[in-house]
Short mmCIF file of C-alpha atoms in Angstrom, two decimals:
data_model
loop_
_atom_site.label_atom_id
_atom_site.label_comp_id
_atom_site.label_asym_id
_atom_site.label_seq_id
_atom_site.Cartn_x
_atom_site.Cartn_y
_atom_site.Cartn_z
CA MET A 104 -2.74 16.70 13.86
CA GLU A 105 -4.25 16.91 10.35
CA PHE A 106 -1.49 14.62 9.11
CA GLY A 107 -2.17 12.14 11.92
CA PHE A 108 -5.87 12.22 11.17
CA ALA A 109 -5.14 11.22 7.56
CA LEU A 110 -2.49 8.63 8.42
CA VAL A 111 -4.35 6.68 11.11
CA PRO A 112 -7.25 5.52 8.87
CA VAL A 113 -4.76 4.29 6.26
CA LEU A 114 -2.90 2.36 8.96
CA ALA A 115 -6.19 0.97 10.25
CA GLY A 116 -7.16 -0.12 6.74
CA TYR A 117 -3.80 -1.82 6.30
CA LEU A 118 -4.22 -3.70 9.61
CA PHE A 119 -7.72 -4.75 8.62
CA LEU A 120 -6.67 -6.04 5.20
CA THR A 121 -3.57 -7.91 6.35
CA ARG A 122 -5.23 -9.46 9.43
CA THR A 123 -8.35 -10.72 7.60
CA HIS A 124 -7.74 -14.05 5.86
CA LEU A 125 -10.31 -13.44 3.12
CA LEU A 126 -8.77 -10.07 2.21
CA LYS A 127 -5.07 -10.77 2.77
CA HIS A 128 -4.37 -12.63 -0.50
CA PRO A 129 -6.22 -10.14 -2.74
CA TYR A 130 -4.43 -7.22 -1.06
CA GLU A 131 -0.97 -8.80 -1.28
CA SER A 132 -1.47 -9.29 -5.02
CA GLN A 133 -2.02 -5.56 -5.58
CA THR A 134 0.68 -3.36 -7.04
CA ASP A 135 1.43 0.34 -7.51
CA HIS A 136 -1.18 2.81 -6.22
CA ARG A 137 -3.61 0.07 -5.05
CA VAL A 138 -1.22 -0.75 -2.18
CA ILE A 139 -2.14 2.61 -0.61
CA PHE A 140 -5.56 3.12 -2.21
CA ASP A 141 -7.16 -0.05 -0.80
CA PRO A 142 -6.14 0.60 2.84
CA ALA A 143 -7.32 4.19 2.44
CA ILE A 144 -10.76 3.06 1.26
CA VAL A 145 -11.11 0.45 4.02
CA GLY A 146 -9.75 2.87 6.63
CA GLY A 147 -12.15 5.55 5.46
CA SER A 148 -15.07 3.16 5.94
CA LEU A 149 -13.87 2.31 9.45
CA LEU A 150 -13.48 6.02 10.14
CA VAL A 151 -17.15 6.66 9.27
CA ILE A 152 -18.22 3.87 11.62
CA SER A 153 -15.92 5.20 14.34
CA TRP A 154 -17.28 8.72 13.94
CA SER A 155 -20.80 7.43 14.50
CA LEU A 156 -19.71 5.44 17.55
CA ALA A 157 -17.79 8.40 18.94
CA SER A 158 -20.92 10.55 18.69
CA VAL A 159 -22.83 8.02 20.76
CA LEU A 160 -20.03 7.58 23.29
CA ALA A 161 -19.58 11.34 23.68
CA GLY A 162 -23.09 11.47 25.11
CA VAL A 163 -22.30 8.62 27.49
CA PHE A 164 -19.24 10.45 28.82
CA ALA A 165 -20.88 13.88 28.87
CA VAL A 166 -21.30 15.74 32.16
CA ASP A 167 -24.95 14.81 32.32
CA GLY A 168 -24.32 11.34 30.85
CA PRO A 169 -24.19 7.97 32.66
CA LEU A 170 -20.43 8.09 33.20
CA GLY A 171 -20.22 11.85 33.61
CA TYR A 172 -21.83 11.54 37.04
CA VAL A 173 -18.88 9.44 38.26
CA GLY A 174 -16.28 11.87 36.97
CA ILE A 175 -15.27 10.07 33.80
CA GLY A 176 -15.60 12.82 31.21
CA TRP A 177 -15.08 12.67 27.45
CA GLU A 178 -12.04 14.95 27.78
CA LYS A 179 -10.28 12.18 29.74
CA VAL A 180 -11.08 9.54 27.12
CA ALA A 181 -10.35 11.84 24.16
CA PRO A 182 -7.90 14.49 25.43
CA PHE A 183 -7.49 16.14 22.00
CA ASP A 184 -9.62 16.71 18.90
CA TYR A 185 -10.57 13.51 17.07
CA ALA A 186 -8.68 11.34 19.56
CA GLY A 187 -11.73 9.20 20.25
CA VAL A 188 -12.49 8.74 16.54
CA LEU A 189 -8.91 7.77 15.73
CA ALA A 190 -8.70 5.36 18.66
CA LEU A 191 -11.98 3.68 17.73
CA THR A 192 -10.82 3.33 14.12
CA ILE A 193 -7.75 1.38 15.24
CA VAL A 194 -9.80 -0.69 17.69
CA LEU A 195 -12.24 -1.69 14.95
CA ALA A 196 -9.39 -2.60 12.59
CA ILE A 197 -8.00 -4.97 15.24
CA ALA A 198 -11.26 -6.28 16.69
CA ILE A 199 -13.28 -7.12 13.54
CA PRO A 200 -10.85 -9.47 11.67
CA PRO A 201 -10.93 -12.25 14.34
CA PHE A 202 -14.70 -12.56 13.90
CA ILE A 203 -14.33 -12.89 10.11
CA ASN A 204 -11.40 -15.30 10.53
CA TRP A 205 -13.49 -17.44 12.87
CA ARG A 206 -15.90 -18.01 9.98
CA PHE A 207 -13.25 -18.35 7.26
CA ASP A 208 -9.91 -19.72 8.47
CA ALA A 209 -6.63 -19.24 6.60
CA GLU A 210 -6.92 -22.52 4.71
CA GLU A 211 -10.47 -21.84 3.53
CA ALA A 212 -9.57 -18.30 2.51
CA ALA A 213 -6.53 -19.52 0.54
CA HIS A 214 -8.71 -22.09 -1.22
CA ARG A 215 -11.30 -19.48 -2.21
CA TRP A 216 -8.57 -17.22 -3.55
CA ALA A 217 -7.02 -20.10 -5.53
CA VAL A 218 -10.37 -21.06 -7.07
CA ILE A 219 -11.05 -17.48 -8.19
CA ASN A 220 -7.59 -17.07 -9.73
CA GLU A 221 -6.85 -20.59 -10.95
CA SER A 222 -5.73 -21.33 -14.49
CA SER A 223 -7.53 -23.69 -16.86
CA ARG A 224 -5.05 -26.39 -15.90
CA GLY A 225 -5.59 -25.76 -12.20
CA ARG A 226 -9.36 -25.88 -12.62
CA LEU A 227 -9.11 -29.19 -14.49
CA LEU A 228 -6.94 -30.70 -11.74
CA ARG A 229 -9.20 -29.46 -8.96
CA GLU A 230 -12.40 -30.67 -10.60
CA SER A 231 -10.80 -34.02 -11.34
CA PHE A 232 -9.83 -34.40 -7.69
CA GLU A 233 -13.26 -33.40 -6.44
CA LYS A 234 -15.14 -35.68 -8.86
CA GLY A 235 -12.66 -38.58 -8.88
CA HIS A 236 -12.03 -38.53 -12.64
CA LEU A 237 -8.93 -39.97 -14.29
CA LEU A 238 -6.50 -37.56 -15.94
CA GLU A 239 -3.86 -38.02 -18.59
CA VAL A 240 -0.64 -36.10 -18.05
CA SER A 241 1.65 -35.75 -21.08
CA LEU A 242 5.30 -35.00 -20.34
CA SER A 243 8.01 -33.34 -22.40
CA ASP A 244 9.90 -36.64 -22.77
CA GLY A 245 6.98 -38.16 -24.70
CA GLN A 246 5.64 -40.27 -21.84
CA SER A 247 2.04 -40.10 -20.69
CA HIS A 248 0.64 -41.12 -17.32
CA VAL A 249 -2.94 -41.70 -16.26
CA GLY A 250 -4.13 -41.46 -12.69
CA PHE A 251 -5.97 -39.55 -10.02
CA VAL A 252 -4.88 -36.16 -8.76
CA GLY A 253 -3.31 -36.69 -5.35
CA ARG A 254 -3.81 -33.34 -3.66
CA SER A 255 -6.17 -31.95 -1.10
CA PRO A 256 -8.94 -29.87 -2.69
CA ARG A 257 -7.65 -26.87 -0.73
CA SER A 258 -4.09 -27.24 -2.02
CA ASP A 259 -2.49 -25.25 -4.80
CA PHE A 260 -2.99 -27.00 -8.16
CA GLU A 261 -0.76 -24.56 -10.03
CA GLY A 262 2.56 -26.13 -9.04
CA ASP A 263 4.13 -29.56 -9.47
CA LEU A 264 1.61 -32.30 -10.15
CA LEU A 265 1.06 -35.19 -7.74
CA LEU A 266 -0.56 -38.18 -9.44
CA ALA A 267 -1.76 -41.54 -8.08
CA LEU A 268 -0.68 -43.67 -11.04
CA GLN A 269 -3.03 -46.13 -12.70
CA LEU A 270 -1.65 -46.42 -16.24
CA SER A 271 1.37 -45.32 -18.27
CA GLY A 272 2.26 -45.14 -21.93
CA TYR A 273 3.22 -42.70 -24.64
CA ARG A 274 1.78 -40.63 -27.44
CA ASP A 275 2.44 -42.13 -30.88
CA PRO A 276 4.38 -39.44 -32.80
CA GLN A 277 2.57 -40.30 -36.05
CA THR A 278 -1.06 -40.86 -35.04
CA ARG A 279 -0.95 -38.95 -31.73
CA LYS A 280 -2.87 -41.84 -30.20
CA LEU A 281 -2.28 -42.59 -26.53
CA VAL A 282 -0.65 -46.02 -26.37
CA ILE A 283 -1.12 -47.65 -22.93
CA THR A 284 1.74 -50.01 -22.11
CA THR A 285 1.68 -50.38 -18.32
CA GLU A 286 -1.01 -50.92 -15.70
CA TYR A 287 -0.23 -50.44 -12.00
CA GLU A 288 -2.89 -52.74 -10.60
CA ASP A 289 -0.56 -54.38 -8.04
CA GLN A 290 0.61 -51.11 -6.48
CA ASP A 291 -0.67 -49.98 -3.09
CA ASP A 292 -2.65 -46.80 -2.48
CA ASP A 293 0.49 -44.85 -1.54
CA PHE A 294 2.05 -45.24 -5.00
CA ARG A 295 2.48 -41.68 -6.29
CA MET A 296 4.34 -39.81 -9.00
CA VAL A 297 5.37 -36.16 -8.92
CA SER A 298 5.69 -34.39 -12.27
CA LEU A 299 7.63 -31.14 -12.21
CA LEU A 300 5.67 -28.22 -13.58
CA GLU A 301 8.19 -27.49 -16.34
CA LYS A 302 7.99 -31.12 -17.56
CA VAL A 303 4.20 -31.15 -18.00
CA VAL A 304 3.12 -30.51 -21.60
CA SER A 305 -0.63 -31.02 -21.21
CA VAL A 306 -3.31 -32.27 -18.84
CA SER A 307 -6.58 -33.72 -20.11
CA HIS A 308 -9.43 -36.01 -19.14
CA PHE A 309 -8.85 -39.70 -19.83
CA ASP A 310 -11.53 -41.68 -21.64
CA PRO A 311 -10.63 -45.41 -21.76
CA ASP A 312 -13.14 -46.00 -24.56
CA SER A 313 -11.85 -43.23 -26.79
CA ARG A 314 -10.80 -44.20 -30.32
CA TYR A 315 -7.62 -42.25 -29.66
CA VAL A 316 -6.53 -44.71 -26.96
CA GLU A 317 -4.68 -47.87 -27.95
CA TRP A 318 -4.26 -50.62 -25.38
CA ALA A 319 -0.87 -52.38 -25.69
CA ILE A 320 -0.40 -53.88 -22.23
CA PRO A 321 1.66 -57.10 -22.50
#
């Protein structure tokens, strides 16, 4: 029974972490001892709450309690030591996450996790999308493209890059100036380009008035 008493809170903590959208991504990123340590901490907290609730409920089911008069005693609800506490711990682990998930759905939770753990490149792409700023994307083949980030603000900005093209050109190998050679003014709003992550050399803000930009559109 001592082993079961120790195991149930850990299981309850695991259920709580994996069923709560806000906590699922942080927990799944843990390695080594944290995989067990985190559920143990959460389960221990639930156990304390359950112990308090069990103390209150024991009085309700007592012989002289409200339900004791109708023959529903605590020994029927908790037939062995700590049964009520263990059962309440599991119930809390299952019942609480839906209330948290109602406030923060899976998409919102994933977005919050991405923002906290995003790279400098990901932050630049996200902020550009949110503020509507133009970006320059330099590729390994020497080409450069200018456009708007074409992803939802809750999407992952760490993968392949989706760009709504506005301009294209190349970086001059001698001066490193951005030479603009093409403007996509006649393209519709669905005109997009996908740059594979391994092909992207750099991402930066685009300033059309910069002295490092040379306009060479025919």
